[in-house]
Coordinates of C-alpha atoms and ligand atoms in Angstrom, one line a residue:
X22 CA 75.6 -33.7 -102.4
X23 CA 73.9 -37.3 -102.3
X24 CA 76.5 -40.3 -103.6
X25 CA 76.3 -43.4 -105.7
X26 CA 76.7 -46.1 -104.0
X27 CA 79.6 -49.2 -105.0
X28 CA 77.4 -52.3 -105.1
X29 CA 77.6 -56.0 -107.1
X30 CA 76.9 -53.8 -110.5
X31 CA 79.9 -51.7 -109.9
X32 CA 82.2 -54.2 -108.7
X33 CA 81.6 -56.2 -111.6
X34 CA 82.2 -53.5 -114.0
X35 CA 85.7 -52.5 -112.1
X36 CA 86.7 -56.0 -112.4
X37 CA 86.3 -55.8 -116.4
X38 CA 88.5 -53.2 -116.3
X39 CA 91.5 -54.0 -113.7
X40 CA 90.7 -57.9 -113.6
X41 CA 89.9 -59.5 -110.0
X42 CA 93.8 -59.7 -109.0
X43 CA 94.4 -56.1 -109.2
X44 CA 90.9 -55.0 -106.9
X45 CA 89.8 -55.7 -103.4
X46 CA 87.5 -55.5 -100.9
X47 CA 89.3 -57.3 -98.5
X48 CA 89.2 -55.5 -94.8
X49 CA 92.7 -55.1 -93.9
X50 CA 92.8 -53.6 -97.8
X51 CA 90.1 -51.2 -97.1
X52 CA 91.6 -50.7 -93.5
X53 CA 94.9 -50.0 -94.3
X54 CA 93.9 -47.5 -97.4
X55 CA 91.3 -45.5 -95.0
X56 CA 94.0 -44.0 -92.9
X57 CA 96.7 -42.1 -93.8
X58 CA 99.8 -40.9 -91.1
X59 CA 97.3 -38.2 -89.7
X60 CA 95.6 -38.2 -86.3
X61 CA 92.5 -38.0 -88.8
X62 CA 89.6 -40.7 -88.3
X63 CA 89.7 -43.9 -90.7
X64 CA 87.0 -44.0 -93.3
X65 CA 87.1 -47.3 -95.3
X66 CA 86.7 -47.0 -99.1
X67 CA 84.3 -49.3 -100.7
X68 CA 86.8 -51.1 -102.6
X69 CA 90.5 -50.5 -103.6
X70 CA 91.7 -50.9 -107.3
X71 CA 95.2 -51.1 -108.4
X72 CA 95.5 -49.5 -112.2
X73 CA 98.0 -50.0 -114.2
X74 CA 97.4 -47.7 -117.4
X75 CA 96.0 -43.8 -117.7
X76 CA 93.2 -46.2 -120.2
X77 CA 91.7 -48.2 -116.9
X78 CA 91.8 -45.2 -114.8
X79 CA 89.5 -43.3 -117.6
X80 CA 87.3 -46.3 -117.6
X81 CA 86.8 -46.1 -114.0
X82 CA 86.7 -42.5 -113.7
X83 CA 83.5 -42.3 -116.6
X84 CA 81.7 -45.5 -114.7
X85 CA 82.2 -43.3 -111.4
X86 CA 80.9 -40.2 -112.4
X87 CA 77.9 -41.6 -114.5
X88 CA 76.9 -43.2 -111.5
X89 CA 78.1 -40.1 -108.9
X90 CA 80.8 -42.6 -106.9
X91 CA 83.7 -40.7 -105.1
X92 CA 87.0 -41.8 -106.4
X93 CA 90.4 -40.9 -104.1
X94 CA 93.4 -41.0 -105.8
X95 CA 96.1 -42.9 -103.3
X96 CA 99.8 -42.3 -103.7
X97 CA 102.2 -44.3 -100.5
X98 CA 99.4 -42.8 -97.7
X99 CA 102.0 -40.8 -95.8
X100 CA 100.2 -37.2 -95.3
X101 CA 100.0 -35.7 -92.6
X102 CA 96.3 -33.8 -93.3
X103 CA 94.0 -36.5 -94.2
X104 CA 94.1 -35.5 -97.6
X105 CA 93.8 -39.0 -99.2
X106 CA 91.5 -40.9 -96.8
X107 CA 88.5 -41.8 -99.0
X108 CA 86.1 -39.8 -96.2
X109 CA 82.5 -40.8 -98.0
X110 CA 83.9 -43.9 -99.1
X111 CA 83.8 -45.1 -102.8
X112 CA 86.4 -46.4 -104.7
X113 CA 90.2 -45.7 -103.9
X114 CA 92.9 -45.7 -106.7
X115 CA 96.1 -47.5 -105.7
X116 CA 98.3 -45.8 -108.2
X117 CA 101.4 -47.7 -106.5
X118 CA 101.8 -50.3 -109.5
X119 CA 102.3 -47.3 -111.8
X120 CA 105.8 -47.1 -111.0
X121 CA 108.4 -47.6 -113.5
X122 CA 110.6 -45.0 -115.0
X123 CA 109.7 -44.1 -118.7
X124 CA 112.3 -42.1 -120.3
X125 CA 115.3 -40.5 -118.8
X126 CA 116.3 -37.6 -121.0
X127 CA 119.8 -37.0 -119.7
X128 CA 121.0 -34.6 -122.1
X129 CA 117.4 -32.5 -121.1
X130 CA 118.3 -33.3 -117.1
X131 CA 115.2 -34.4 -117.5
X132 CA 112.7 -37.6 -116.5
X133 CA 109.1 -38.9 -117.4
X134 CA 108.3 -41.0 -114.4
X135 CA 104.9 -42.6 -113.4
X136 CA 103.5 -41.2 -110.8
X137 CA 103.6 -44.3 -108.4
X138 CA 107.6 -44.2 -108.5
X139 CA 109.0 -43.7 -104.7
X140 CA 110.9 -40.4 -104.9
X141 CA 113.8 -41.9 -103.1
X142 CA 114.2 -44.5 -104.9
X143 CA 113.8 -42.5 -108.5
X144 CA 116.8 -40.5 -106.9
X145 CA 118.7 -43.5 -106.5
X146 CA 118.1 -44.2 -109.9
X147 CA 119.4 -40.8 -111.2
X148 CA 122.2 -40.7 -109.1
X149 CA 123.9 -43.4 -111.2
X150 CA 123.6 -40.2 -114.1
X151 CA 124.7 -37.4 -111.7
X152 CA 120.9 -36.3 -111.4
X153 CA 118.6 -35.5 -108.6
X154 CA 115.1 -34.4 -108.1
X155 CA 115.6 -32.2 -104.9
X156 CA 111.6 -32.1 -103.3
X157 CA 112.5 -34.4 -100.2
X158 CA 109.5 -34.8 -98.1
X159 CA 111.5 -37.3 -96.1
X160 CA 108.6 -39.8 -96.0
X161 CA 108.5 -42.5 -99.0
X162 CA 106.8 -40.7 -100.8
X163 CA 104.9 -41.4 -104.4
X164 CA 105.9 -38.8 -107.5
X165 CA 102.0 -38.5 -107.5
X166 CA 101.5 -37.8 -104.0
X167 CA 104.6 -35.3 -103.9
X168 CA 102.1 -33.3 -107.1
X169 CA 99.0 -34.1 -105.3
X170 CA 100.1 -31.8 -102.4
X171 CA 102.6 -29.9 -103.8
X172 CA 105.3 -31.4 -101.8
X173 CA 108.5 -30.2 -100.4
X174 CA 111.3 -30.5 -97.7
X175 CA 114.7 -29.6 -97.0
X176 CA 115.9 -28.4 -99.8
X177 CA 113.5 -26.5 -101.0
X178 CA 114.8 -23.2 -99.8
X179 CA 117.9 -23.7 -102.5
X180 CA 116.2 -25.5 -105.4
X181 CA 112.7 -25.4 -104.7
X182 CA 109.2 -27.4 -104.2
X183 CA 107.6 -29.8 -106.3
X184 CA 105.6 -27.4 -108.5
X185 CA 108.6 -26.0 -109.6
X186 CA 110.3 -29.6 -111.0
X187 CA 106.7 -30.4 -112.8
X188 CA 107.2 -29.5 -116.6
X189 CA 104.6 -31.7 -118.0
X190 CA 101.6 -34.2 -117.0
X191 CA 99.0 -36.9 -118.3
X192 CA 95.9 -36.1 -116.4
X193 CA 92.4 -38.3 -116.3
X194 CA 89.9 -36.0 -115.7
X195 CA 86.7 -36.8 -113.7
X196 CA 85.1 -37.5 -117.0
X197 CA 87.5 -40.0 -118.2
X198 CA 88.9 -37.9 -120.5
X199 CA 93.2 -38.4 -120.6
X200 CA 95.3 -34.6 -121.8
X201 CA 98.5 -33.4 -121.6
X202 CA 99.4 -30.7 -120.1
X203 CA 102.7 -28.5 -120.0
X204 CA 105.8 -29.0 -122.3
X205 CA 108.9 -29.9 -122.3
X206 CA 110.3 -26.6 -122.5
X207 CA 112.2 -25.1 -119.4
X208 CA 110.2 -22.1 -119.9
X209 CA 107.0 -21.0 -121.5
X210 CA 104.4 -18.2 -121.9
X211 CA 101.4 -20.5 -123.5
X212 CA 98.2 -19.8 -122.0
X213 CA 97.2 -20.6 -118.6
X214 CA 99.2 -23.1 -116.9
X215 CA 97.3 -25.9 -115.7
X216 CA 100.8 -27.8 -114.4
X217 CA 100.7 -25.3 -111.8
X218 CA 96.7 -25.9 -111.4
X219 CA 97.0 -29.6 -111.2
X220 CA 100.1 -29.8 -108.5
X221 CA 98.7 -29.5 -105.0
X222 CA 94.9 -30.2 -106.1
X223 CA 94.8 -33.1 -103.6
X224 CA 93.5 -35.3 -106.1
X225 CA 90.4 -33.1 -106.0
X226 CA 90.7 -32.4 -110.3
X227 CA 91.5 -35.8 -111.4
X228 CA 94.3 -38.4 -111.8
X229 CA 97.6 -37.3 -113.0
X230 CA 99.3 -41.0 -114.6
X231 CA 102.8 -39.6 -115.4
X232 CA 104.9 -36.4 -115.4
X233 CA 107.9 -34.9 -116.5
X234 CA 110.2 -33.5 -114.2
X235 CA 113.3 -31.0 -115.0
X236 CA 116.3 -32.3 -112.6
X237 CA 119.0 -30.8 -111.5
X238 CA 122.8 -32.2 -111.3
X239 CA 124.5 -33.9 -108.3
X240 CA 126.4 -30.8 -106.3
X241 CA 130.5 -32.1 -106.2
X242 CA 130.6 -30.9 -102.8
X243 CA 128.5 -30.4 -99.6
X244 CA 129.5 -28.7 -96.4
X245 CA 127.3 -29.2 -92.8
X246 CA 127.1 -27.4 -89.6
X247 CA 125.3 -27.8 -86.7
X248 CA 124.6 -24.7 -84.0
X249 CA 123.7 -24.1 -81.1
X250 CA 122.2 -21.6 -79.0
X251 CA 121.0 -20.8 -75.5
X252 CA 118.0 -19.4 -76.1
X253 CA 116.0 -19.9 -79.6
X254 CA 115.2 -16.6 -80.6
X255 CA 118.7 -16.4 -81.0
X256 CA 118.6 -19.4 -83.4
X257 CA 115.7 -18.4 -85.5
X258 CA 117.2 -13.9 -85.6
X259 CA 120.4 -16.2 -87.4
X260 CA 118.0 -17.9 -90.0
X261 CA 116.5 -14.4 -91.2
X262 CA 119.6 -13.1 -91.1
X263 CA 121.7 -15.9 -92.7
X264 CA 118.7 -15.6 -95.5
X265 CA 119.1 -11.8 -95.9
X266 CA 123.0 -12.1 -96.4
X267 CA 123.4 -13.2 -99.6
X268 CA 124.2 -16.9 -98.8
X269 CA 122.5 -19.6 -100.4
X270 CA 122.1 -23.0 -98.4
X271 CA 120.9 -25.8 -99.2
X272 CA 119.0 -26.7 -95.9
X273 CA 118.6 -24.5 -92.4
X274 CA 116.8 -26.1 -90.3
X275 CA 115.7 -25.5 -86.6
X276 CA 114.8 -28.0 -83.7
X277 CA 114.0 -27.0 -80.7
X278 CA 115.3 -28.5 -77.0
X279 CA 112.7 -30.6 -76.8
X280 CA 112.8 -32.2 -80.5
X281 CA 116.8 -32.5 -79.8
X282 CA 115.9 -34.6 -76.7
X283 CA 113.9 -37.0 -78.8
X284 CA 116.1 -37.4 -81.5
X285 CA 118.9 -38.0 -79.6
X286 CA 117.2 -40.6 -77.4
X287 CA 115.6 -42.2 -80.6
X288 CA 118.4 -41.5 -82.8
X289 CA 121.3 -42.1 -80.8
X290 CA 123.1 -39.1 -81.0
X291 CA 124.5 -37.1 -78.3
X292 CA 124.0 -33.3 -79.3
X293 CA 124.0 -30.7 -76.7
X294 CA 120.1 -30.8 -75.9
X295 CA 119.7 -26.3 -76.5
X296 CA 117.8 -24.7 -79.6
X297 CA 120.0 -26.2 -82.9
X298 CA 120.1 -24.9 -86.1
X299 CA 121.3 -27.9 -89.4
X300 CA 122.8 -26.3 -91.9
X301 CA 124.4 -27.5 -95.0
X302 CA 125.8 -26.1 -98.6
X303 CA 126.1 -27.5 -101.8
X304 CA 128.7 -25.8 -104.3
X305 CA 131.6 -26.8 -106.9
X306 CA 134.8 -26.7 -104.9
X307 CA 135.8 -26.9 -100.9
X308 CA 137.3 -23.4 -100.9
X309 CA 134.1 -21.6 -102.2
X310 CA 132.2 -23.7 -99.3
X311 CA 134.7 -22.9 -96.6
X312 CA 133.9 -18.8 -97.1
X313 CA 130.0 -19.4 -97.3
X314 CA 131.2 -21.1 -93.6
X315 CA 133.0 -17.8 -92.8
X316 CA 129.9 -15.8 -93.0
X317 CA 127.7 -18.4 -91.4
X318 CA 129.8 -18.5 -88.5
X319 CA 129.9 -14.2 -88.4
X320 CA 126.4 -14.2 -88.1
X321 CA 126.3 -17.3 -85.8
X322 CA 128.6 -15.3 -83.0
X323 CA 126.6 -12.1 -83.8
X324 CA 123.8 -14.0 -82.3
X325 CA 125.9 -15.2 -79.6
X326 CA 125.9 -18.5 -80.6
X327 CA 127.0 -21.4 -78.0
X328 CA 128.5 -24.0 -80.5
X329 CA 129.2 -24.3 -83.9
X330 CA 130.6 -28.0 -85.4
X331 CA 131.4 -28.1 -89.1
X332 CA 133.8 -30.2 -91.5
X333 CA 131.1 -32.8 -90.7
X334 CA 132.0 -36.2 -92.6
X335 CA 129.7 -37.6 -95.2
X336 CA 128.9 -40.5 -92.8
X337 CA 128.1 -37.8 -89.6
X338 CA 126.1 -35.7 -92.1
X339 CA 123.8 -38.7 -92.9
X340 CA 123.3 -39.6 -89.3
X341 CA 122.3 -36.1 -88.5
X342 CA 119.6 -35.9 -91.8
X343 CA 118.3 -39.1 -91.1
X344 CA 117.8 -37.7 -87.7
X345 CA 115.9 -34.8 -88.9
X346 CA 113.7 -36.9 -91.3
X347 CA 113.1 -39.5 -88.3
X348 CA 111.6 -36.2 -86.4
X349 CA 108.2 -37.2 -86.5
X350 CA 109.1 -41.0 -85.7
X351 CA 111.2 -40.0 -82.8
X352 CA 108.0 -37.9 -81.5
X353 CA 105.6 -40.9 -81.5
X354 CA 107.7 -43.0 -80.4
X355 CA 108.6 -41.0 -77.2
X356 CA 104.8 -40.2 -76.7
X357 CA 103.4 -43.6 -77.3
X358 CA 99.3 -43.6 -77.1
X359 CA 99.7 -40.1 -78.0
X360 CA 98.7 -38.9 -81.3
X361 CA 99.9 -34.9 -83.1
X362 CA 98.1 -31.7 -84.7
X363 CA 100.7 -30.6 -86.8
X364 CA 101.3 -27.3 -87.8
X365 CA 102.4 -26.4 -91.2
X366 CA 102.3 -22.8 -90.9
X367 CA 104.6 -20.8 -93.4
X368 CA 105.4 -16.9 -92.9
X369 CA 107.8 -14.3 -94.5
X370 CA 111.0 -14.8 -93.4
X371 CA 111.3 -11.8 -91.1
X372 CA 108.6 -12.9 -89.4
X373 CA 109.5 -16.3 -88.7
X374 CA 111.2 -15.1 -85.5
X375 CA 107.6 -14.2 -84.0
X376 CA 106.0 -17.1 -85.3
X377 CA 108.1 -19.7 -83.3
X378 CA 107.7 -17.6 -80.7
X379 CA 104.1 -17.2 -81.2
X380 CA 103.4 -21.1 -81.0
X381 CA 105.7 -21.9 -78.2
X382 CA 104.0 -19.0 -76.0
X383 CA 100.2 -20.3 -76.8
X384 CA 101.4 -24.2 -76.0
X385 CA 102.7 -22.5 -72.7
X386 CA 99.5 -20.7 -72.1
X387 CA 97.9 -23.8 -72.7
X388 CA 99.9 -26.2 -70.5
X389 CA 100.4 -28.5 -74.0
X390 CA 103.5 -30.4 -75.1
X391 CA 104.7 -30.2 -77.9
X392 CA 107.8 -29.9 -80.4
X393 CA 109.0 -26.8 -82.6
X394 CA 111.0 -27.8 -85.8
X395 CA 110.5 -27.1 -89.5
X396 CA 112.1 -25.9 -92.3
X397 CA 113.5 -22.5 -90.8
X398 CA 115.1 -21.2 -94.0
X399 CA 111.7 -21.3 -96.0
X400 CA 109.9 -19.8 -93.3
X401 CA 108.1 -23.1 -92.3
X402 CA 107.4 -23.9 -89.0
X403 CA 106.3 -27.6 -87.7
X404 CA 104.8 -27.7 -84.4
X405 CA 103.6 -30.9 -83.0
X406 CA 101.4 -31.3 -80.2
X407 CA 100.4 -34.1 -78.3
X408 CA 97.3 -35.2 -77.1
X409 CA 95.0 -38.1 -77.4
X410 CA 91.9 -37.5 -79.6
X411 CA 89.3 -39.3 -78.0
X412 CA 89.5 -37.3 -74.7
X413 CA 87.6 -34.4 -76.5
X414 CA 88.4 -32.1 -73.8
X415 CA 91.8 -32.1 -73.9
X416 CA 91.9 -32.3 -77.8
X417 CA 90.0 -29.0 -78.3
X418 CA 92.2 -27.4 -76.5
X419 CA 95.4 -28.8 -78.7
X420 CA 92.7 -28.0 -81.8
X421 CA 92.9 -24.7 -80.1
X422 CA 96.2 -23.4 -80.2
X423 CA 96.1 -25.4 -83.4
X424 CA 94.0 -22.4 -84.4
X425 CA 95.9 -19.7 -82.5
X426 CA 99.1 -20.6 -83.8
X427 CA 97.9 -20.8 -88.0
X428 CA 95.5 -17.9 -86.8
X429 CA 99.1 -15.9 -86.4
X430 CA 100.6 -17.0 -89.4
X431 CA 97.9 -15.4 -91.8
X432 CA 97.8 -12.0 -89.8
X433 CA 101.6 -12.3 -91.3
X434 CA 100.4 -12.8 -94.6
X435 CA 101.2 -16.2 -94.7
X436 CA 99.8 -19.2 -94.9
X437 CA 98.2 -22.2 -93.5
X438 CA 100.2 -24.7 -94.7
X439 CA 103.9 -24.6 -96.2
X440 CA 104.2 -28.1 -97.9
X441 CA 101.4 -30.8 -96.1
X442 CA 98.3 -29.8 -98.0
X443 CA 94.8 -28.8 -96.9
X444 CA 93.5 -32.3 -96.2
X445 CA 90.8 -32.1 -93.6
X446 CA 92.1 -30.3 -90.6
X447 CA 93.4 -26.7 -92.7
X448 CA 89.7 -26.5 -94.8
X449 CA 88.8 -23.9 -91.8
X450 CA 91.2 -21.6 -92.8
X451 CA 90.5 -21.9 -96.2
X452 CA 88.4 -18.2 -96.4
X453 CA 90.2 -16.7 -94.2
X454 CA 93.9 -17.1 -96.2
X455 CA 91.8 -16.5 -99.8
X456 CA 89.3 -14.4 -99.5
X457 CA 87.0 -13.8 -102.5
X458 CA 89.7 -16.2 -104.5
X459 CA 88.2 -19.1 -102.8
X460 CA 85.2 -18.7 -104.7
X461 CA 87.5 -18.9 -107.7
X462 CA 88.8 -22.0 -107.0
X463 CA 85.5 -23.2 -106.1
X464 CA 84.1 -22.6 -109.4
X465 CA 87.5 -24.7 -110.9
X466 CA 86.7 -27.2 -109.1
X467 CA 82.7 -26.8 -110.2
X468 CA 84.1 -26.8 -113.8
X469 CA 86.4 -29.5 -114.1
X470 CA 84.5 -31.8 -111.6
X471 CA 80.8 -31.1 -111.8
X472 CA 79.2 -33.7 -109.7
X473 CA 82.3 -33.3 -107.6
X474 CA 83.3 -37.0 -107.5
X475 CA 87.3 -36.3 -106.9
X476 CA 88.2 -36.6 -103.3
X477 CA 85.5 -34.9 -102.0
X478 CA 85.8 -33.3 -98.4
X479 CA 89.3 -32.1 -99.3
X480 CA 90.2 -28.2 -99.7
X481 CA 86.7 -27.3 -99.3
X482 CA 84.4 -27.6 -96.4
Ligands
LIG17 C1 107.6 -38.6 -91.3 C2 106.9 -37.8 -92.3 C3 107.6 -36.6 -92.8 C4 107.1 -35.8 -93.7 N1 107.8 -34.7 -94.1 C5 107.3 -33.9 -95.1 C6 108.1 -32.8 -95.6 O1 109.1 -32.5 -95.1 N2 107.5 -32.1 -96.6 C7 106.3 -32.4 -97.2 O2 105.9 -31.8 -98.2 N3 105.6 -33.5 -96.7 C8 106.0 -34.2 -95.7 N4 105.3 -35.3 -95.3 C9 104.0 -35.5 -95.9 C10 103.9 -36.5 -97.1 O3 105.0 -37.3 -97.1 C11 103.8 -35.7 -98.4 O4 102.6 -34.9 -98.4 C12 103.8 -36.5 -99.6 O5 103.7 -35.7 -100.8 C13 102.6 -37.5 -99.7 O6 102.9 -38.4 -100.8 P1 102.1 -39.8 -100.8 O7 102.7 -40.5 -102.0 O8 102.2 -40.5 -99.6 O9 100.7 -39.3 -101.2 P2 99.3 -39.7 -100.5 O10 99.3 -39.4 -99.1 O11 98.8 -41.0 -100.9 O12 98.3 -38.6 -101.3 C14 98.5 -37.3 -101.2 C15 97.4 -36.5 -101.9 O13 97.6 -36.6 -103.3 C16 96.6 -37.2 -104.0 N5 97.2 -38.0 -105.0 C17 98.0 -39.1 -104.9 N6 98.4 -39.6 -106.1 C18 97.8 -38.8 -107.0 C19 97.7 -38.8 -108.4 N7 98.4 -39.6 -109.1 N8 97.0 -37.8 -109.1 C20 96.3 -36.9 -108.4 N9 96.2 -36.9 -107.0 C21 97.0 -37.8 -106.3 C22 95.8 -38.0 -102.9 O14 94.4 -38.1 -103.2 C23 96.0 -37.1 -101.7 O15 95.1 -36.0 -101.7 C24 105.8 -36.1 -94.3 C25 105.1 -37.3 -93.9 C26 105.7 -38.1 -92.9 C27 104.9 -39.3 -92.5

């Protein structure tokens, strides 16, 4: 499909609507929002504009799709697939002025945020109320960024990801026209649920401008271990089995040797560098937290386990989260020059075993570096692999097991990706993991975006 193009006319009109102050086609503006924390190539937009109100956005949106201009929503630019670099250029929205908190509903345990508000910071807010929203994607990420690809992290085995926080939006569709969709309710049968729809959509079926999200109170107490093992199929058998055992945690998450090596080196620490398991729970008194332990450590020994630390201080337990969210940091910074494919792959939990497996065994038949972490307890496994893209040799081959490793997750029935989004580099997969159903989507997308201004290149190939 053939696109308008952003000349004097269209800058013009944009600058009636935002004002000159809060637009820019300044290079190191266009630079910095053509790239987001993917090895994916830069693509300048034509122009960036920073709205303030769902009003300007509709403006924009009805100029662009009269005259056929892609529009990218852009949130804080950290994903990891590409998915909000403006890739056949047009206008960008910076939605990161949109950003104050509109109503806390305490009573509800509930907030209606714009969506340029910093999850961490909105959860620094809330904590002052004994409130969190528990989606962690460990970047700063924006509450419209977090929808845009259904975001998730840490937690999300315990409370869940972000499509299950989303009660209500305010959407600009690609026609300019602003709804609301969802309620306030904590539950509801009405009709088909476009929440669900709009979260993870990539910014592919317009602009969501604010949203309501359910919270959920500050646990009193929290409880941490860290385990080791000698060998890691030992450490992922105890993640399926501490799943299957009734227990609940919060977090279970697995590094690998080599991921321990970096974050120790980058993070100071000094854990024993063997396959390590984080754990943590979250419950209302000490004693109910130290027989959750009791079983963890059961199943920990059943697996012949090498080390297990717990009764982990508040301050320790920080160190070693920030350590886990600094993962990807820790990575480029030990391979500098180097850039990563990461994998996102998410499989039923009995088969996460294979999968780690899987992907350490086709880097190895390969002769690739890489890392092996993720969120063990959902079934989501990271892999990172190195390699430079511009020596295209060596890339296809990292684009290779890329392919052999996702290529395994959907024999399992699962997916692609667990929490990063399509982007660019998982549209290739797309058939594959949806069949027929893709078609569906592709007529969605053909309804609610007809000249298929939104984000193009994204989901679909
Ligand atoms: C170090 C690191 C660790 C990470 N760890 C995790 C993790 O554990 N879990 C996880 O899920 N992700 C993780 N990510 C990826 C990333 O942080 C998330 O995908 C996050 O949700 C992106 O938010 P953002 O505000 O940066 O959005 P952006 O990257 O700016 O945009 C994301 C997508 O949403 C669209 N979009 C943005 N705003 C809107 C809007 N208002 N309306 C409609 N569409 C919109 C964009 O067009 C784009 O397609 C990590 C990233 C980094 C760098």
């Amino acid at each position: 499909m053939g696109f308008g193009r952003v000349a004097e006319k269209e800058l013009d009109l944009i600058q009636r609507i935002v004002g000159s102050e809060r637009m820019s086609t300044g290079d190191s503006v266009l630079d910095l929002h053509g790239k987001d924390e993917s090895f994916h190539t830069r693509r300048r937009p034509d122009v960036v504009a920073w709205p303030l109100r769902a009003e300007e956005i509709s403006q924009i949106l009805r100029m662009a799709n009269e005259r056929r201009i892609p529009v990218t929503p852009w949130g804080a630019g950290t994903s990891l697939e590409g998915n909000p670099i403006p890739v056949n250029g047009g206008i960008v929205l910076d939605l990161q002025q949109m950003n104050h908190v509109i109503e806390l509903r305490e009573e509800d345990l509930q907030v209606r945020a714009e969506v340029g508000v910093i999850y961490k910071e909105l959860n620094q807010y809330l904590s002052r109320y004994g409130l969190f929203f528990p989606p962690d994607p460990g970047a700063a990420a924006s509450i419209g960024g977090m929808v845009g690809n259904n975001a998730s992290g840490v937690r999300t085995i315990k409370y869940g990801a972000t499509k299950d926080f989303v009660l209500s939006m305010v959407v600009v569709l690609p026609t300019g026209e602003i709804i609301r969709i969802g309620t306030n309710a904590m539950k509801s049968s009405s009709g088909y649920d476009l929440c669900r729809l709009f979260v993870g959509s990539e910014g592919t079926l317009g602009v969501a401008t604010e949203v309501t999200l359910r919270l959920i109170g500050l646990p009193a107490e929290f409880m941490a271990a860290v385990v080791q093992f000698s060998a890691i199929r030992n450490a992922t058998n105890t993640v399926s089995q501490i799943m299957r055992s009734g227990l609940s945690p919060a977090a279970l998450e697995l590094l690998d040797t080599q991921t321990v090596q970096v974050v120790n080196r980058y993070k100071n620490l000094s854990l024993e560098e063997k396959p390590t398991l984080f754990i943590e729970f979250h419950g209302m008194s000490p004693t109910g937290l130290k027989e959750e332990l009791e079983v963890v450590k059961e199943i920990c020994a059943d697996n012949q386990s090498i080390r297990l630390d717990s009764g982990i201080g508040r301050e320790q337990r920080n160190r070693l989260w920030e350590a886990r969210y600094d993962v990807h940091e820790s990575i480029k910074a030990s391979n500098p020059g180097f850039s990563s494919l990461v994998i996102d792959t998410a499989v039923p939990i009995s088969k996460y075993p294979d999968m780690v497996e899987w992907g350490q065994k086709v880097l190895a038949k390969h002769g690739l570096k890489g890392y092996a972490f993720g969120h063990a307890g959902s079934g989501n496994l990271h892999m990172e692999i190195v390699g430079v893209p511009e020596q295209e040799d060596e890339w296809q081959k990292v684009q290779g097991a890329g392919e052999e490793i996702v290529s395994f997750a959907l024999e399992c029935q699962g997916t692609a990706t667990g929490e990063h989004g399509i982007g660019i580099g998982k549209r290739k997969f797309m058939r594959r993991e949806h069949g027929k159903s893709l078609d569906v989507m592709e007529q969605i997308k053909k309804l609610l975006d007809p000249n298929g201004i939104m984000n193009p290149g994204k989901i679909f190939e």
